[in-house]
mmCIF file with all atom_site columns, C-alpha atoms in Angstrom:
data_model
loop_
_atom_site.group_PDB
_atom_site.id
_atom_site.type_symbol
_atom_site.label_atom_id
_atom_site.label_alt_id
_atom_site.label_comp_id
_atom_site.label_asym_id
_atom_site.label_entity_id
_atom_site.label_seq_id
_atom_site.pdbx_PDB_ins_code
_atom_site.Cartn_x
_atom_site.Cartn_y
_atom_site.Cartn_z
_atom_site.occupancy
_atom_site.B_iso_or_equiv
_atom_site.pdbx_formal_charge
_atom_site.auth_seq_id
_atom_site.auth_comp_id
_atom_site.auth_asym_id
_atom_site.auth_atom_id
_atom_site.pdbx_PDB_model_num
ATOM 1   C CA . UNK O 1 1   ? 0.000   0.000  0.000   1.00 0.00 ? 230 UNK O CA 1
ATOM 2   C CA . UNK O 1 2   ? 1.020   3.547  -0.606  1.00 0.00 ? 231 UNK O CA 1
ATOM 3   C CA . UNK O 1 3   ? 0.070   6.248  1.860   1.00 0.00 ? 232 UNK O CA 1
ATOM 4   C CA . UNK O 1 4   ? -0.480  9.799  0.658   1.00 0.00 ? 233 UNK O CA 1
ATOM 5   C CA . UNK O 1 5   ? -0.803  12.725 3.053   1.00 0.00 ? 234 UNK O CA 1
ATOM 6   C CA . UNK O 1 6   ? -1.714  16.180 1.772   1.00 0.00 ? 235 UNK O CA 1
ATOM 7   C CA . UNK O 1 7   ? -1.019  19.436 3.555   1.00 0.00 ? 236 UNK O CA 1
ATOM 8   C CA . UNK O 1 8   ? -0.963  23.144 2.851   1.00 0.00 ? 237 UNK O CA 1
ATOM 9   C CA . UNK O 1 9   ? -4.625  23.903 2.355   1.00 0.00 ? 238 UNK O CA 1
ATOM 10  C CA . UNK O 1 10  ? -6.341  26.835 3.988   1.00 0.00 ? 239 UNK O CA 1
ATOM 11  C CA . UNK O 1 11  ? -8.288  30.046 3.546   1.00 0.00 ? 240 UNK O CA 1
ATOM 12  C CA . UNK O 1 12  ? -6.921  32.668 1.165   1.00 0.00 ? 241 UNK O CA 1
ATOM 13  C CA . UNK O 1 13  ? -8.270  35.763 -0.526  1.00 0.00 ? 242 UNK O CA 1
ATOM 14  C CA . UNK O 1 14  ? -8.833  35.874 -4.252  1.00 0.00 ? 243 UNK O CA 1
ATOM 15  C CA . UNK O 1 15  ? -5.583  36.611 -6.027  1.00 0.00 ? 244 UNK O CA 1
ATOM 16  C CA . UNK O 1 16  ? -3.536  34.921 -3.338  1.00 0.00 ? 245 UNK O CA 1
ATOM 17  C CA . UNK O 1 17  ? -1.366  31.826 -3.423  1.00 0.00 ? 246 UNK O CA 1
ATOM 18  C CA . UNK O 1 18  ? -1.076  28.486 -1.678  1.00 0.00 ? 247 UNK O CA 1
ATOM 19  C CA . UNK O 1 19  ? 1.270   25.555 -2.063  1.00 0.00 ? 248 UNK O CA 1
ATOM 20  C CA . UNK O 1 20  ? -0.072  22.086 -1.471  1.00 0.00 ? 249 UNK O CA 1
ATOM 21  C CA . UNK O 1 21  ? 2.223   19.208 -0.591  1.00 0.00 ? 250 UNK O CA 1
ATOM 22  C CA . UNK O 1 22  ? 1.606   15.492 -0.734  1.00 0.00 ? 251 UNK O CA 1
ATOM 23  C CA . UNK O 1 23  ? 4.026   13.186 1.044   1.00 0.00 ? 252 UNK O CA 1
ATOM 24  C CA . UNK O 1 24  ? 4.103   9.578  -0.124  1.00 0.00 ? 253 UNK O CA 1
ATOM 25  C CA . UNK O 1 25  ? 5.285   6.471  1.670   1.00 0.00 ? 254 UNK O CA 1
ATOM 26  C CA . UNK O 1 26  ? 5.022   2.719  1.440   1.00 0.00 ? 255 UNK O CA 1
ATOM 27  C CA . UNK O 1 27  ? 5.956   2.237  -2.218  1.00 0.00 ? 256 UNK O CA 1
ATOM 28  C CA . UNK O 1 28  ? 8.898   3.372  -4.393  1.00 0.00 ? 257 UNK O CA 1
ATOM 29  C CA . UNK O 1 29  ? 7.849   6.901  -5.296  1.00 0.00 ? 258 UNK O CA 1
ATOM 30  C CA . UNK O 1 30  ? 9.587   6.876  -8.671  1.00 0.00 ? 259 UNK O CA 1
ATOM 31  C CA . UNK O 1 31  ? 7.371   4.017  -9.852  1.00 0.00 ? 260 UNK O CA 1
ATOM 32  C CA . UNK O 1 32  ? 4.387   6.348  -9.822  1.00 0.00 ? 261 UNK O CA 1
ATOM 33  C CA . UNK O 1 33  ? 3.000   9.182  -11.852 1.00 0.00 ? 262 UNK O CA 1
ATOM 34  C CA . UNK O 1 34  ? 1.294   11.659 -9.544  1.00 0.00 ? 263 UNK O CA 1
ATOM 35  C CA . UNK O 1 35  ? -1.838  13.729 -9.932  1.00 0.00 ? 264 UNK O CA 1
ATOM 36  C CA . UNK O 1 36  ? -3.898  16.367 -8.185  1.00 0.00 ? 265 UNK O CA 1
ATOM 37  C CA . UNK O 1 37  ? -7.678  16.326 -8.281  1.00 0.00 ? 266 UNK O CA 1
ATOM 38  C CA . UNK O 1 38  ? -10.326 18.445 -6.603  1.00 0.00 ? 267 UNK O CA 1
ATOM 39  C CA . UNK O 1 39  ? -13.966 18.249 -5.612  1.00 0.00 ? 268 UNK O CA 1
ATOM 40  C CA . UNK O 1 40  ? -15.959 21.418 -5.184  1.00 0.00 ? 269 UNK O CA 1
ATOM 41  C CA . UNK O 1 41  ? -19.173 21.437 -3.130  1.00 0.00 ? 270 UNK O CA 1
ATOM 42  C CA . UNK O 1 42  ? -21.972 19.797 -5.074  1.00 0.00 ? 271 UNK O CA 1
ATOM 43  C CA . UNK O 1 43  ? -19.722 18.866 -7.999  1.00 0.00 ? 272 UNK O CA 1
ATOM 44  C CA . UNK O 1 44  ? -17.964 15.807 -9.297  1.00 0.00 ? 273 UNK O CA 1
ATOM 45  C CA . UNK O 1 45  ? -14.303 15.261 -8.648  1.00 0.00 ? 274 UNK O CA 1
ATOM 46  C CA . UNK O 1 46  ? -12.202 16.746 -11.436 1.00 0.00 ? 275 UNK O CA 1
ATOM 47  C CA . UNK O 1 47  ? -8.652  16.397 -12.654 1.00 0.00 ? 276 UNK O CA 1
ATOM 48  C CA . UNK O 1 48  ? -6.368  19.349 -11.948 1.00 0.00 ? 277 UNK O CA 1
ATOM 49  C CA . UNK O 1 49  ? -2.797  18.395 -12.874 1.00 0.00 ? 278 UNK O CA 1
ATOM 50  C CA . UNK O 1 50  ? -0.443  15.454 -13.256 1.00 0.00 ? 279 UNK O CA 1
ATOM 51  C CA . UNK O 1 51  ? 3.255   14.799 -13.553 1.00 0.00 ? 280 UNK O CA 1
ATOM 52  C CA . UNK O 1 52  ? 5.188   11.755 -14.694 1.00 0.00 ? 281 UNK O CA 1
ATOM 53  C CA . UNK O 1 53  ? 7.371   9.616  -12.454 1.00 0.00 ? 282 UNK O CA 1
ATOM 54  C CA . UNK O 1 54  ? 10.479  11.419 -13.727 1.00 0.00 ? 283 UNK O CA 1
ATOM 55  C CA . UNK O 1 55  ? 9.097   14.907 -13.208 1.00 0.00 ? 284 UNK O CA 1
ATOM 56  C CA . UNK O 1 56  ? 8.485   15.561 -16.872 1.00 0.00 ? 285 UNK O CA 1
ATOM 57  C CA . UNK O 1 57  ? 5.352   15.972 -18.977 1.00 0.00 ? 286 UNK O CA 1
ATOM 58  C CA . UNK O 1 58  ? 3.214   18.035 -16.603 1.00 0.00 ? 287 UNK O CA 1
ATOM 59  C CA . UNK O 1 59  ? -0.361  18.449 -17.780 1.00 0.00 ? 288 UNK O CA 1
ATOM 60  C CA . UNK O 1 60  ? -3.128  20.707 -16.489 1.00 0.00 ? 289 UNK O CA 1
ATOM 61  C CA . UNK O 1 61  ? -6.804  21.184 -16.860 1.00 0.00 ? 290 UNK O CA 1
ATOM 62  C CA . UNK O 1 62  ? -7.598  24.296 -18.840 1.00 0.00 ? 291 UNK O CA 1
ATOM 63  C CA . UNK O 1 63  ? -8.993  26.359 -15.994 1.00 0.00 ? 292 UNK O CA 1
ATOM 64  C CA . UNK O 1 64  ? -5.711  26.288 -14.035 1.00 0.00 ? 293 UNK O CA 1
ATOM 65  C CA . UNK O 1 65  ? -3.177  26.575 -16.860 1.00 0.00 ? 294 UNK O CA 1
ATOM 66  C CA . UNK O 1 66  ? -0.833  29.456 -16.269 1.00 0.00 ? 295 UNK O CA 1
ATOM 67  C CA . UNK O 1 67  ? -1.839  29.718 -12.608 1.00 0.00 ? 296 UNK O CA 1
ATOM 68  C CA . UNK O 1 68  ? -0.975  26.323 -11.085 1.00 0.00 ? 297 UNK O CA 1
ATOM 69  C CA . UNK O 1 69  ? 2.311   24.436 -11.267 1.00 0.00 ? 298 UNK O CA 1
ATOM 70  C CA . UNK O 1 70  ? 2.796   20.784 -10.376 1.00 0.00 ? 299 UNK O CA 1
ATOM 71  C CA . UNK O 1 71  ? 6.238   19.559 -9.380  1.00 0.00 ? 300 UNK O CA 1
ATOM 72  C CA . UNK O 1 72  ? 7.814   16.691 -7.480  1.00 0.00 ? 301 UNK O CA 1
ATOM 73  C CA . UNK O 1 73  ? 10.896  16.010 -5.401  1.00 0.00 ? 302 UNK O CA 1
ATOM 74  C CA . UNK O 1 74  ? 11.686  12.324 -5.750  1.00 0.00 ? 303 UNK O CA 1
ATOM 75  C CA . UNK O 1 75  ? 14.333  12.506 -3.034  1.00 0.00 ? 304 UNK O CA 1
ATOM 76  C CA . UNK O 1 76  ? 11.611  13.600 -0.605  1.00 0.00 ? 305 UNK O CA 1
ATOM 77  C CA . UNK O 1 77  ? 8.831   11.436 -2.094  1.00 0.00 ? 306 UNK O CA 1
ATOM 78  C CA . UNK O 1 78  ? 6.694   14.538 -2.294  1.00 0.00 ? 307 UNK O CA 1
ATOM 79  C CA . UNK O 1 79  ? 4.574   16.152 -4.982  1.00 0.00 ? 308 UNK O CA 1
ATOM 80  C CA . UNK O 1 80  ? 3.576   19.799 -4.878  1.00 0.00 ? 309 UNK O CA 1
ATOM 81  C CA . UNK O 1 81  ? 0.906   22.012 -6.365  1.00 0.00 ? 310 UNK O CA 1
ATOM 82  C CA . UNK O 1 82  ? 1.762   25.697 -6.421  1.00 0.00 ? 311 UNK O CA 1
ATOM 83  C CA . UNK O 1 83  ? -1.449  27.664 -6.851  1.00 0.00 ? 312 UNK O CA 1
ATOM 84  C CA . UNK O 1 84  ? -1.244  31.335 -7.797  1.00 0.00 ? 313 UNK O CA 1
ATOM 85  C CA . UNK O 1 85  ? -3.877  33.919 -8.712  1.00 0.00 ? 314 UNK O CA 1
ATOM 86  C CA . UNK O 1 86  ? -6.471  31.891 -6.869  1.00 0.00 ? 315 UNK O CA 1
ATOM 87  C CA . UNK O 1 87  ? -10.136 32.439 -7.664  1.00 0.00 ? 316 UNK O CA 1
ATOM 88  C CA . UNK O 1 88  ? -13.263 31.664 -5.623  1.00 0.00 ? 317 UNK O CA 1
ATOM 89  C CA . UNK O 1 89  ? -14.076 28.908 -8.116  1.00 0.00 ? 318 UNK O CA 1
ATOM 90  C CA . UNK O 1 90  ? -10.880 27.124 -7.058  1.00 0.00 ? 319 UNK O CA 1
ATOM 91  C CA . UNK O 1 91  ? -12.524 26.413 -3.701  1.00 0.00 ? 320 UNK O CA 1
ATOM 92  C CA . UNK O 1 92  ? -12.570 22.646 -3.236  1.00 0.00 ? 321 UNK O CA 1
ATOM 93  C CA . UNK O 1 93  ? -11.088 19.716 -1.399  1.00 0.00 ? 322 UNK O CA 1
ATOM 94  C CA . UNK O 1 94  ? -7.838  18.870 -3.158  1.00 0.00 ? 323 UNK O CA 1
ATOM 95  C CA . UNK O 1 95  ? -6.613  15.293 -3.371  1.00 0.00 ? 324 UNK O CA 1
ATOM 96  C CA . UNK O 1 96  ? -3.343  13.860 -4.527  1.00 0.00 ? 325 UNK O CA 1
ATOM 97  C CA . UNK O 1 97  ? -3.270  10.483 -6.212  1.00 0.00 ? 326 UNK O CA 1
ATOM 98  C CA . UNK O 1 98  ? -0.701  7.987  -7.438  1.00 0.00 ? 327 UNK O CA 1
ATOM 99  C CA . UNK O 1 99  ? -0.771  5.865  -10.570 1.00 0.00 ? 328 UNK O CA 1
ATOM 100 C CA . UNK O 1 100 ? 1.818   3.200  -11.317 1.00 0.00 ? 329 UNK O CA 1
ATOM 101 C CA . UNK O 1 101 ? 3.423   4.185  -14.597 1.00 0.00 ? 330 UNK O CA 1
ATOM 102 C CA . UNK O 1 102 ? 2.256   0.889  -16.193 1.00 0.00 ? 331 UNK O CA 1
ATOM 103 C CA . UNK O 1 103 ? -1.348  1.502  -15.247 1.00 0.00 ? 332 UNK O CA 1
ATOM 104 C CA . UNK O 1 104 ? -4.156  3.658  -16.568 1.00 0.00 ? 333 UNK O CA 1
ATOM 105 C CA . UNK O 1 105 ? -5.989  4.283  -13.302 1.00 0.00 ? 334 UNK O CA 1
ATOM 106 C CA . UNK O 1 106 ? -4.960  6.042  -10.110 1.00 0.00 ? 335 UNK O CA 1
ATOM 107 C CA . UNK O 1 107 ? -4.550  3.428  -7.406  1.00 0.00 ? 336 UNK O CA 1
ATOM 108 C CA . UNK O 1 108 ? -3.926  5.436  -4.270  1.00 0.00 ? 337 UNK O CA 1
ATOM 109 C CA . UNK O 1 109 ? -5.544  8.568  -2.916  1.00 0.00 ? 338 UNK O CA 1
ATOM 110 C CA . UNK O 1 110 ? -4.890  10.941 -0.070  1.00 0.00 ? 339 UNK O CA 1
ATOM 111 C CA . UNK O 1 111 ? -7.487  12.112 2.409   1.00 0.00 ? 340 UNK O CA 1
ATOM 112 C CA . UNK O 1 112 ? -7.723  15.590 0.901   1.00 0.00 ? 341 UNK O CA 1
ATOM 113 C CA . UNK O 1 113 ? -7.003  19.113 2.031   1.00 0.00 ? 342 UNK O CA 1
ATOM 114 C CA . UNK O 1 114 ? -9.504  21.975 1.969   1.00 0.00 ? 343 UNK O CA 1
ATOM 115 C CA . UNK O 1 115 ? -8.762  25.090 -0.068  1.00 0.00 ? 344 UNK O CA 1
ATOM 116 C CA . UNK O 1 116 ? -11.134 28.007 0.361   1.00 0.00 ? 345 UNK O CA 1
ATOM 117 C CA . UNK O 1 117 ? -10.772 31.172 -1.695  1.00 0.00 ? 346 UNK O CA 1
ATOM 118 C CA . UNK O 1 118 ? -12.763 34.167 -0.531  1.00 0.00 ? 347 UNK O CA 1
ATOM 119 C CA . UNK O 1 119 ? -13.868 36.927 -2.883  1.00 0.00 ? 348 UNK O CA 1
#
């Protein structure tokens, strides 16, 4: 089993920034692509960003492109999501997830961290 623990959420005003962290343990971190997802109140969970096991090929959903940056530190088994120019519509519970690089689905999920952006 892989354990994922997110941190860094909180309350921020529109236009502000937050950096989320997700610390992984229990499996070799470099065997896994990592992703961030979010679920806003009353909405389905949606993909936010992902990064390959090597740290390359970051991808983003359109609404966060240019504002969010995903990165990883394999030495620390940690993935990050730097969120800038936050908007009220970014308010959600943010989850990190891990997908073995041979697999199509995300196998492991964190418990989530709340991000609230006030207008």
